Short mmCIF file of C-alpha atoms in Angstrom, two decimals:
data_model
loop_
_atom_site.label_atom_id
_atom_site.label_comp_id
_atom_site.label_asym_id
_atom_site.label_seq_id
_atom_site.Cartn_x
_atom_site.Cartn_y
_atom_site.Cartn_z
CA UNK E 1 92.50 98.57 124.82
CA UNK E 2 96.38 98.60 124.24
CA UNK E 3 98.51 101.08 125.67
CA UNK E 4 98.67 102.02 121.57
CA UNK E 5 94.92 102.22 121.12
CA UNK E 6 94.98 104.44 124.28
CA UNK E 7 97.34 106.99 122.70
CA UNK E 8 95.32 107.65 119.71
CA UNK E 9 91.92 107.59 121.59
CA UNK E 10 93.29 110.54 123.64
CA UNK E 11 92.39 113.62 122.50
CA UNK E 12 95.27 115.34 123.96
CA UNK E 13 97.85 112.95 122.07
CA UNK E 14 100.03 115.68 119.14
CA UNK E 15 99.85 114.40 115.86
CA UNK E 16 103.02 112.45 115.59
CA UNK E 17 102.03 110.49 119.02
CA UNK E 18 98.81 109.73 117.37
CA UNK E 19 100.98 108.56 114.29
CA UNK E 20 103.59 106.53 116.07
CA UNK E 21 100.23 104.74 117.99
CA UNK E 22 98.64 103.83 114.48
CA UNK E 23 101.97 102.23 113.12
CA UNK E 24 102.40 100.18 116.04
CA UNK E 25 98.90 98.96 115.88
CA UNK E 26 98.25 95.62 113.87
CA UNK E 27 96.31 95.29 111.11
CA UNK E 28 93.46 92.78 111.55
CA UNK E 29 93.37 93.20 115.43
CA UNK E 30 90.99 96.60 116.08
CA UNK E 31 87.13 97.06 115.80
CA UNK E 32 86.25 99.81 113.51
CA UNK E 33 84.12 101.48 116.32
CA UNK E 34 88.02 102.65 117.62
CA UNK E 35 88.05 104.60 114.64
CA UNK E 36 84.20 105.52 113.91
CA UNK E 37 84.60 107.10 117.63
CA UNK E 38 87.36 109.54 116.97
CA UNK E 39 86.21 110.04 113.47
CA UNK E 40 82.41 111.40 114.79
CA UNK E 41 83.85 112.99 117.81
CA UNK E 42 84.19 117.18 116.88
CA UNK E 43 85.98 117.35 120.00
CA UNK E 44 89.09 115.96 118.51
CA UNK E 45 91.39 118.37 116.36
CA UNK E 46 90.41 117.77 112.47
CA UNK E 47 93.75 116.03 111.81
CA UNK E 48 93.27 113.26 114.24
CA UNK E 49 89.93 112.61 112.94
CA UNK E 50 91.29 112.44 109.27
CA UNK E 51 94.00 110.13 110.79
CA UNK E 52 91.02 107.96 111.87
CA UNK E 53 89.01 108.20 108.63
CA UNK E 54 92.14 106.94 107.02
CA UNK E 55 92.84 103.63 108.91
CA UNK E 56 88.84 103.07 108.58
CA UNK E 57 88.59 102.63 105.05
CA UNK E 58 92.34 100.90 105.28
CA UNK E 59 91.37 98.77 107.61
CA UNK E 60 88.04 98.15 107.56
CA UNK E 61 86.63 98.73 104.12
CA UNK E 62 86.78 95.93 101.06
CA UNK E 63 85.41 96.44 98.10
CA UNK E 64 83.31 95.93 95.88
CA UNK E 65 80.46 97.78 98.66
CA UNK E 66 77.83 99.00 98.73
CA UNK E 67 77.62 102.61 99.98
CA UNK E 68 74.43 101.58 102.45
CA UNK E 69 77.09 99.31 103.89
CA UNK E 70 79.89 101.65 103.79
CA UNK E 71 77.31 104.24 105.61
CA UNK E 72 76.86 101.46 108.58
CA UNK E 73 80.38 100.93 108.60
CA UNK E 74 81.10 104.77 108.95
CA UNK E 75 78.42 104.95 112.16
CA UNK E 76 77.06 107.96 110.91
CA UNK E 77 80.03 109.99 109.08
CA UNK E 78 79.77 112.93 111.05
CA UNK E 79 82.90 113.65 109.60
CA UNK E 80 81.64 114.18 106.22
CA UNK E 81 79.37 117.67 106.23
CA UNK E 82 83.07 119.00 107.24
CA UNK E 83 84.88 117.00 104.07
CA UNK E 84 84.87 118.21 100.47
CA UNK E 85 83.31 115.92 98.23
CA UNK E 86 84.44 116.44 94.05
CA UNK E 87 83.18 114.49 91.36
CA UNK E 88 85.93 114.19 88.69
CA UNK E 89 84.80 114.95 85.55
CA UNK E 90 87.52 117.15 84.11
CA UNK E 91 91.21 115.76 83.47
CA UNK E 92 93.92 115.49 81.57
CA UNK E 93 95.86 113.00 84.05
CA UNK E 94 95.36 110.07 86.24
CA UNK E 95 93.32 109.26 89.20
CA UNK E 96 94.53 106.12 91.58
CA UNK E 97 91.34 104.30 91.02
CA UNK E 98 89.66 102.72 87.44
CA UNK E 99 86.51 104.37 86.64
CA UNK E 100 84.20 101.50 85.33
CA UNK E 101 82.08 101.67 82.47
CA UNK E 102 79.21 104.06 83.53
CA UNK E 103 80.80 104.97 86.19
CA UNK E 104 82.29 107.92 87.93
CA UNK E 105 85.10 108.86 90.43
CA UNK E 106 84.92 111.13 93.08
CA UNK E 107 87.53 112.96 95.24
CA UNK E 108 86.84 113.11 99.27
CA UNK E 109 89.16 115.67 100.98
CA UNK E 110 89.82 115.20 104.58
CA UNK E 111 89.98 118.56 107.18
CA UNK E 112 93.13 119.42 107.15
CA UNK E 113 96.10 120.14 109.24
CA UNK E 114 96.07 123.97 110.02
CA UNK E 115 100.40 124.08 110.64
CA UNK E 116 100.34 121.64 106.89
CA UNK E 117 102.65 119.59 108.71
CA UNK E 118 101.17 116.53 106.95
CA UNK E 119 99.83 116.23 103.68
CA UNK E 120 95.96 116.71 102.73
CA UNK E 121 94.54 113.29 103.56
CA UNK E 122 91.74 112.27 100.58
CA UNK E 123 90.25 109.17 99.56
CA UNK E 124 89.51 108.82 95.51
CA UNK E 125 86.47 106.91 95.29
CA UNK E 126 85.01 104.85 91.95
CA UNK E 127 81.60 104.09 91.84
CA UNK E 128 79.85 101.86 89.25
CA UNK E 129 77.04 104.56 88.07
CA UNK E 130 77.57 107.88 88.40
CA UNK E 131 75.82 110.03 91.29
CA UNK E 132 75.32 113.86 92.55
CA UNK E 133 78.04 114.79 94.79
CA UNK E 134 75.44 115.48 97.37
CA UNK E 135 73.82 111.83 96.78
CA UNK E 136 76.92 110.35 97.64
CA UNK E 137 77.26 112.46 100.86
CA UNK E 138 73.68 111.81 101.80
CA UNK E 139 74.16 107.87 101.29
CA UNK E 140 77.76 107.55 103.56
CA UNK E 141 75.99 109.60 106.17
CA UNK E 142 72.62 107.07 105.66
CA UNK E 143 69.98 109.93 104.35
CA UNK E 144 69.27 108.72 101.43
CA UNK E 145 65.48 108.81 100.75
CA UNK E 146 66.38 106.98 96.94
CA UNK E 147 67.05 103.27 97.76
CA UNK E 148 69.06 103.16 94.68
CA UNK E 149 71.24 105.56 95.82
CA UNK E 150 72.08 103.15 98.40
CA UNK E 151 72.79 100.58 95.93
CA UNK E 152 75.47 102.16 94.06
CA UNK E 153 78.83 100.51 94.71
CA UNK E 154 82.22 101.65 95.70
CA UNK E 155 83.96 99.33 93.32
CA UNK E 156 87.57 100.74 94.16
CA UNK E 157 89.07 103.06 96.40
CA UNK E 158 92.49 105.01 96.93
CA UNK E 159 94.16 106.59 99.82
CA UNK E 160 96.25 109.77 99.85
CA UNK E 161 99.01 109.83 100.78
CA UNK E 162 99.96 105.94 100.45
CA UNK E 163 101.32 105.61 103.42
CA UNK E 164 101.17 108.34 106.92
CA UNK E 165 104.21 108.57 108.78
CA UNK E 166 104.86 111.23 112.15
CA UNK E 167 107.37 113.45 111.24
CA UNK E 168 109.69 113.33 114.33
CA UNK E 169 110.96 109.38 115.01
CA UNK O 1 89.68 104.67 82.40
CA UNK O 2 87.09 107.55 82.61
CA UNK O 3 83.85 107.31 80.45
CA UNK O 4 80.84 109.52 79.93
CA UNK O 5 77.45 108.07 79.12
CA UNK O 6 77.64 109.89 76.08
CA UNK O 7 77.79 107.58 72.86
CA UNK O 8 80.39 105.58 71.98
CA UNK O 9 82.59 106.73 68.81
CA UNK O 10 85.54 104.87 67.41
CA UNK O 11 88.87 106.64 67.35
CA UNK O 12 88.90 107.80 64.44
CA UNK O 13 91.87 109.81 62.16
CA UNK O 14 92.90 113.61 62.33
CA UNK O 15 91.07 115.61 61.05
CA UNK O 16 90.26 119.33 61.04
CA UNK O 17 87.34 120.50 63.07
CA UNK O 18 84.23 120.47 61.21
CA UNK O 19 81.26 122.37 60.80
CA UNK O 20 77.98 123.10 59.12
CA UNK O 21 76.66 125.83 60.20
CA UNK O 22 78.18 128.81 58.95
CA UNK O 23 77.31 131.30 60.97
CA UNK O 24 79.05 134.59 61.74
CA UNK O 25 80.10 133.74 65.80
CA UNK O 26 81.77 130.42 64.90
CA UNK O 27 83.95 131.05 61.84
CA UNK O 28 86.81 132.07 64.16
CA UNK O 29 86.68 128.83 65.60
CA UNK O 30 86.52 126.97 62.47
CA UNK O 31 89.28 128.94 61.05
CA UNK O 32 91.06 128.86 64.21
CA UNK O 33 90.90 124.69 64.52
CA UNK O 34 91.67 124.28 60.45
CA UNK O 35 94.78 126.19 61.21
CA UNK O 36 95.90 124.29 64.29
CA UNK O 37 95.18 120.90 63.03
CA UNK O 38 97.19 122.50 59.68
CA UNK O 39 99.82 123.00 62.55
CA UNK O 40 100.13 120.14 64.14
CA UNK O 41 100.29 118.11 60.71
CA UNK O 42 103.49 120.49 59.35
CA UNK O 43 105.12 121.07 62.38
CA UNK O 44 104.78 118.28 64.73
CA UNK O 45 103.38 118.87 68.88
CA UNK O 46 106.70 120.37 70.28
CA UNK O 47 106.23 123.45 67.91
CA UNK O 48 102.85 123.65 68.27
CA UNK O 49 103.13 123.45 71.90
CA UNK O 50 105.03 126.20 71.78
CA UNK O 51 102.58 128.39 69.46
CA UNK O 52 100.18 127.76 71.93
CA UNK O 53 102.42 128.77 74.65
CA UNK O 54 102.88 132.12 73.02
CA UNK O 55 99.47 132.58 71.84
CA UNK O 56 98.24 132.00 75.83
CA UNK O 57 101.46 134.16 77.09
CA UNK O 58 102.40 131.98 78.45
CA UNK O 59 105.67 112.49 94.90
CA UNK O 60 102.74 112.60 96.19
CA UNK O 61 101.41 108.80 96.83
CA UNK O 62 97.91 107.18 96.24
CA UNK O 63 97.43 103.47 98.09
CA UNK O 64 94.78 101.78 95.77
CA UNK O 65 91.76 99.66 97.02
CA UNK O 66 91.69 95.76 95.73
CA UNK O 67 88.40 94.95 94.06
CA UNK O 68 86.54 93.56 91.26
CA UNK O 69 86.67 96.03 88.29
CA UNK O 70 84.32 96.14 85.44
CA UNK O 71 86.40 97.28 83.00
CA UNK O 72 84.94 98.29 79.74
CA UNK O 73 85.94 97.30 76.24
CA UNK O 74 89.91 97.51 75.93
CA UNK O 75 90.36 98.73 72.39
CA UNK O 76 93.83 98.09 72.23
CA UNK O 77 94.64 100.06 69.49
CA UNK O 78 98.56 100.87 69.28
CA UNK O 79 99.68 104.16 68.46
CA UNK O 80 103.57 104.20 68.17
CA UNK O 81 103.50 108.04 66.40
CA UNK O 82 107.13 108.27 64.62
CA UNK O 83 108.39 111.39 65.66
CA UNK O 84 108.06 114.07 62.50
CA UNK O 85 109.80 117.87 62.04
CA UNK O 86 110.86 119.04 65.08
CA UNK O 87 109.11 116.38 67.48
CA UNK O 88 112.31 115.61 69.01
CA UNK O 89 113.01 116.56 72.66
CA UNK O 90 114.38 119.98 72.34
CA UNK O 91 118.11 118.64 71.67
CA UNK O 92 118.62 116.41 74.33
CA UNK O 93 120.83 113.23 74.48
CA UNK O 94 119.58 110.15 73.71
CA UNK O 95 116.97 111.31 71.34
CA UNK O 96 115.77 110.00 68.81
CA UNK O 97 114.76 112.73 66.63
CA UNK O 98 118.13 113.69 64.84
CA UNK O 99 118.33 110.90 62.24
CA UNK O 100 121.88 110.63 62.33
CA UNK O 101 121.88 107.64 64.54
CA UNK O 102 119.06 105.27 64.41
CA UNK O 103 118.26 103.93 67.87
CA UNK O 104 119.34 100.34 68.63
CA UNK O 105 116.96 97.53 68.51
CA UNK O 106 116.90 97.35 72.26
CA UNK O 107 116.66 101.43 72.83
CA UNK O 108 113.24 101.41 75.30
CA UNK O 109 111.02 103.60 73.63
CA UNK O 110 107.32 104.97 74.89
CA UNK O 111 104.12 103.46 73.77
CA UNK O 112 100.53 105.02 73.57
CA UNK O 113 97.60 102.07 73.49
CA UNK O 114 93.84 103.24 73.57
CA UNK O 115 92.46 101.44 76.63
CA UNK O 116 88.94 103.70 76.52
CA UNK O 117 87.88 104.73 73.04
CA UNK O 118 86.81 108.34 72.68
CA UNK O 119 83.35 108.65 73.73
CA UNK O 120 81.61 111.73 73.65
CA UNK O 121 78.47 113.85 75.35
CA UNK O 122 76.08 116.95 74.54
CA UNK O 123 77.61 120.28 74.59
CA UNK O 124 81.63 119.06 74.48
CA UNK O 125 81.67 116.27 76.88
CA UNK O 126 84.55 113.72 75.79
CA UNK O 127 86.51 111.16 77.42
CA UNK O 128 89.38 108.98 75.92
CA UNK O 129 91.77 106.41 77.56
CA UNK O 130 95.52 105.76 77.01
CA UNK O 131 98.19 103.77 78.24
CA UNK O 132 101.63 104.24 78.37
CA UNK O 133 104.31 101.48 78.01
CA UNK O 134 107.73 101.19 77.36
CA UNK O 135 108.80 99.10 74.43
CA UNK O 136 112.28 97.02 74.82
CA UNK O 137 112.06 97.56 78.64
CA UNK O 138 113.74 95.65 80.82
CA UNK O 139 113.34 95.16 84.49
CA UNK O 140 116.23 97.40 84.46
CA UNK O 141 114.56 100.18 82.81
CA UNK O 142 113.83 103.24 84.79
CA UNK O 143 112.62 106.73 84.86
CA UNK O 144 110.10 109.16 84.06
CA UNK O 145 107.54 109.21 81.06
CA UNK O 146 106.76 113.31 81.07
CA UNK O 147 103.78 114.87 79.31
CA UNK O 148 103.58 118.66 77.89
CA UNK O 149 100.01 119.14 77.55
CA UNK O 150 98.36 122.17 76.35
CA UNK O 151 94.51 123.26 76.26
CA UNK O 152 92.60 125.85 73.95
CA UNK O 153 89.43 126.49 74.18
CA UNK O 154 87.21 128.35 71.84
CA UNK O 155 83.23 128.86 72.83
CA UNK O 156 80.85 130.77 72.84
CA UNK O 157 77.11 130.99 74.47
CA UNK O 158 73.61 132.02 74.50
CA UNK O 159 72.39 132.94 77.38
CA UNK O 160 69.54 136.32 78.36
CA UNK O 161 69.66 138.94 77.30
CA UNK O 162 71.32 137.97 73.90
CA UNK O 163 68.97 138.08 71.28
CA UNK O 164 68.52 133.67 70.32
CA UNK O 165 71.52 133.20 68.12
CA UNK O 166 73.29 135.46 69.27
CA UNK O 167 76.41 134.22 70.94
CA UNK O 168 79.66 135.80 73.20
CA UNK O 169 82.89 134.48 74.02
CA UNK O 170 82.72 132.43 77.80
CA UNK O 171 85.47 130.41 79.58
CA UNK O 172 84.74 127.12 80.51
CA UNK O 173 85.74 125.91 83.79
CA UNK O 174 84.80 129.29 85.23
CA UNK O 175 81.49 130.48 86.88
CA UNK O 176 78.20 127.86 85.70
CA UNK O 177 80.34 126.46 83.04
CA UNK O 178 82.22 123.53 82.96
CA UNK O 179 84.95 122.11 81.06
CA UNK O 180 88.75 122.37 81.37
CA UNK O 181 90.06 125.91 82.41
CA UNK O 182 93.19 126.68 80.27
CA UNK O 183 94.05 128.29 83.23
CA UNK O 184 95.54 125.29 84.22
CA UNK O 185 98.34 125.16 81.53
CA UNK O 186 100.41 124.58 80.11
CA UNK O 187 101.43 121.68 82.11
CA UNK O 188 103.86 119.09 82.84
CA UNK O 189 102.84 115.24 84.34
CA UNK O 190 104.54 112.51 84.94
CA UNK O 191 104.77 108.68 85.26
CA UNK O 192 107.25 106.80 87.06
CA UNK O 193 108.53 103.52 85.35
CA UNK O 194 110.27 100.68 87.46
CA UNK O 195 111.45 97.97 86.63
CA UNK O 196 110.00 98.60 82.86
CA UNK O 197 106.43 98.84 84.32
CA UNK O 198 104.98 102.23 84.36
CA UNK O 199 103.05 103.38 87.78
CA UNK O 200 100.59 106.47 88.61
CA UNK O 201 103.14 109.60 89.48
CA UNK O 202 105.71 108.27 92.25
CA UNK O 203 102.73 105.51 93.86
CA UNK O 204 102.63 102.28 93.87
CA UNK O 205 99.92 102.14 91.81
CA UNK O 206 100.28 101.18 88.40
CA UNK O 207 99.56 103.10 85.91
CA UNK O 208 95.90 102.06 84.26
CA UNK O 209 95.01 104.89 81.80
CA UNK O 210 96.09 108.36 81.11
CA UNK O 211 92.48 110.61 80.38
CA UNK O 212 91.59 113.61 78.05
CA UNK O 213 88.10 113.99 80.17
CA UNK O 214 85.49 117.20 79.56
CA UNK O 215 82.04 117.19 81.26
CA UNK O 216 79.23 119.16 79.22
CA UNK O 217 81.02 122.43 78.83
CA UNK O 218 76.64 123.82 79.39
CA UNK O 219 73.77 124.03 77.40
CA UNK O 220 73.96 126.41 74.89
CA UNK O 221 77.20 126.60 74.05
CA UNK O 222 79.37 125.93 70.94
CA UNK O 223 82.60 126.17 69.87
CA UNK O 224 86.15 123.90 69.74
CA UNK O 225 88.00 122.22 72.70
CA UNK O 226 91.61 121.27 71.88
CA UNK O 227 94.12 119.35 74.31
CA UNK O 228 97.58 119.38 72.60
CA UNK O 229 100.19 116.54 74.19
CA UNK O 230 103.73 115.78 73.52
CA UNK O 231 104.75 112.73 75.72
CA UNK O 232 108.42 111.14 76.31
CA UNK O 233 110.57 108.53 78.06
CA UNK O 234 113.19 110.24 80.16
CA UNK O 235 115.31 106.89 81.33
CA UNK O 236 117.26 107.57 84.67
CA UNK O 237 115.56 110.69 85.44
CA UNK O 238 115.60 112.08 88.69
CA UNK O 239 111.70 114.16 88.54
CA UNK O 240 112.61 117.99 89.23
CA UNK O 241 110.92 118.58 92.56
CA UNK O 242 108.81 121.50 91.01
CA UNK O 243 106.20 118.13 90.30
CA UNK O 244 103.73 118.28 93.18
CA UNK O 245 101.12 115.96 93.56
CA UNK O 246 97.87 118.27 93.93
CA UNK O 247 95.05 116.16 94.03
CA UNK O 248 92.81 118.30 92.01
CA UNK O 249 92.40 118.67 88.17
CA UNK O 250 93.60 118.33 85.81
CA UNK O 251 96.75 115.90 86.75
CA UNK O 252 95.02 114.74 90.03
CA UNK O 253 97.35 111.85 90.99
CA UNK O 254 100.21 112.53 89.03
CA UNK O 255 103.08 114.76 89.87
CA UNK O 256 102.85 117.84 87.56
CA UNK O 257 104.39 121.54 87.17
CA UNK O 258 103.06 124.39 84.97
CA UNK O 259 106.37 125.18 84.85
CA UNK O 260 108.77 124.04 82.00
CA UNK O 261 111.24 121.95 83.43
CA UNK O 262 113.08 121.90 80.36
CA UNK O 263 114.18 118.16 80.48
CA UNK O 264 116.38 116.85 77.68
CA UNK O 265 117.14 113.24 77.95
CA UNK O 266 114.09 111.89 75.73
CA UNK O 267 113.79 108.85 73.66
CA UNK O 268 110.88 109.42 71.18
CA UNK O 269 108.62 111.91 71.97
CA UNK O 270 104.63 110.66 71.20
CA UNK O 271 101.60 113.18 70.48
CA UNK O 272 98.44 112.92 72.21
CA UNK O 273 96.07 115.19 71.12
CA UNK O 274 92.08 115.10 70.96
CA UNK O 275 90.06 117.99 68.88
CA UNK O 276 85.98 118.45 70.48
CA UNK O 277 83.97 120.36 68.53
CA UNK O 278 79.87 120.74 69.16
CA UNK O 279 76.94 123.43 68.50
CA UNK O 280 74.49 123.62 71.43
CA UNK O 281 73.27 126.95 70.17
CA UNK O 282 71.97 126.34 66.84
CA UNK O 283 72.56 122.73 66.82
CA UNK O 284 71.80 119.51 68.57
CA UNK O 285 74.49 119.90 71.09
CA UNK O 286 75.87 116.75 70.15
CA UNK O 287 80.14 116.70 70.13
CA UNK O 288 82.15 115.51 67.47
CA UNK O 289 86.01 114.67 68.25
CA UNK O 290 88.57 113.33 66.44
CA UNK O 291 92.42 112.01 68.53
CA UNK O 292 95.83 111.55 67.30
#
């Protein structure tokens, strides 16, 4: 583990140290369990484990996939009984992800920061068939009895904000 | 693009909402929509708009996933609206609307292309697709395309103790019922175009397809759902920094305000508007709309 890595497993890194680590740490280069660790971890403060949710799906997540997979990939999403989960229905506007044909998009919003220091963190989701909410939930955390459920693919996904960036240099 | 599984209906021509069933509860609505589509065809969406305002009283960033898309059936039907009565862009430069100077050949001009046809569900659920381009763009061509959009709804329910058939006045998006809340307008949301190419708010994602969504509004229910747009090309705009990127309904990615920002500046000002109308009550449920 870099001295990078080491920042932003450390609980007691602020949020711009845990930031600054993430920039500085190549894409292609970490296992997803250095994410899945601080994401599942309560112990951390809920903006580091957004932070962590965010550079899992960035980094680790390729879609098409299926949501089984994304559930193994996740370790367990303990993060998730604490996110808000929105199915899109009603708009007038745009979402960052194409909705196929029989399919439906879905809003996932992060913990947040307390101080608002940073942007809301969410991650628009499109699935190919359209699914309960609590379905969804149940299959990224891996407890869903229906099999089917487990079948559904994430066939696009978008990341707010684009880009996070510490506020102090 | 945004569908419901509800059956697939080809856009189809304005026309004024329709019904059968002329029962005592719904003839507001039917006189209400007959007037407002009368409105819309005499006075053009900018004065409507603003009937609608008076009747009511009133950069954020997405990174997109890569991945396969099953896209469904482009209907790429193009909808350049000339711009009729008072459609202009409330007297700003550029525009289009005064007839005393035609706009050159090269003027960049918006665009409105159904990329989803109108499909509808039971009990007011719609969903139709467009896309906004900029003719005669350039990679030089930049600025903001900026939507008014206005929503009315009109509907009524059954639900205990009323008598069956009997019906009162609810408001969807609130409590058990669904729908868009006009609560959330009137509204302002906007695309960024770069380079000629038109993205989703201030993101680097382009721009794909600009919905008019409703889920079922809820069983038993009946009445009219009306979404009222007015949409423009602002070129060189700098977006007033009362557009926020919320995340939520109705604008979700894009930057919007429900505040007029009063921009002048337009090019040629497009309508968008789509007219629900369905009877869960004594009907079938089933939703008729009609888009301009």
């Amino acid at each position: 583990m870099d001295t990078n890595e080491k920042t932003f497993s450390d609980p007691r890194s602020d949020d711009d140290a845990v930031l600054r680590a993430v920039s500085q740490i190549p894409s292609g280069v970490t296992d997803a369990s250095l994410w899945t660790r601080v994401a599942n971890d309560p112990s951390y403060r809920p903006f580091h484990r957004a932070v962590a949710v965010y550079e899992l799906f960035r980094r680790h997540i390729a879609t098409p996939v299926t949501l089984q997979r994304t559930a193994l990939l996740l370790a367990g999403g303990a993060w998730l009984p604490d996110a808000a989960i929105e199915k899109i229905e009603s708009m007038a506007g745009e979402t960052p992800v194409r909705i196929p044909a029989g399919g439906a998009a879905f809003i996932v919003r992060l913990p947040g920061h307390t101080a608002a220091a940073h942007p809301e963190i969410a991650i628009y989701l499109a699935l190919d068939r359209t699914l309960d909410p609590r379905l969804l939930r149940d299959a990224l955390t891996a407890t869903a009895a229906d099999p089917k459920v487990r079948e559904v693919r994430i066939m696009e996904f978008a990341l707010v904000p684009e880009r996070l960036s510490a506020s102090r240099p | 693009m945004f569908t419901f599984a509800g059956k697939s209906k080809a856009v189809q021509p304005p026309a004024p909402a329709r019904r059968t069933s002329p029962d005592h509860a719904s003839l507001g609505h039917i006189r209400e929509g007959n007037r407002t589509a009368h409105a819309q065809r005499g006075l053009g969406n900018q004065a409507l708009l603003r009937l609608l305002h008076a009747n009511a009283g009133g950069g954020g960033q997405a990174a997109r996933s890569t991945g396969e898309m099953a896209q469904g059936p482009a209907k790429k039907t193009q909808e350049t609206v000339p711009i009729t009565g008072d459609g202009g862009t409330g007297g700003g430069s550029g525009g289009t609307s005064s007839g005393s100077a035609a706009p050159s050949a090269a003027a960049p001009t918006l665009k409105k292309t159904t990329v989803s046809a109108l499909s509808t569900s039971a009990n007011g659920g719609f969903s139709w697709g467009v896309r906004w381009s900029i003719d005669n763009a350039t990679t030089s061509t930049n600025g903001w395309i900026v939507q008014h959009v206005v929503v009315r709804q009109n509907v009524e329910a059954w639900y205990p103790p009323l008598i069956p058939g009997a019906t009162r006045p609810i408001v969807p998006g609130q409590g058990s019922y669904g729908g868009l809340s006009e609560s959330w307008y009137p509204l302002w949301e906007a695309w960024q175009v770069r380079g000629g190419s038109v993205f989703v708010g201030g993101s680097t994602s382009p721009h794909s397809a600009d919905t008019y969504g409703q889920g079922a509004v809820g069983p038993n229910t009946k009445g009219t759902t009306e979404i009222v747009g007015s949409a423009d090309f602002y070129p060189s705009l700098t977006l007033p920094t009362a557009f926020t990127v919320k995340n939520a309904a109705p604008a979700w990615a894009l930057p919007a305000t429900n505040t007029d920002p009063r921009l002048t500046g337009g090019t040629s000002a497009l309508d968008h508007n789509l007219t629900a109308t369905w009877d869960g009550v004594g009907g079938t449920g089933a939703t008729t709309a009609t888009t301009v």
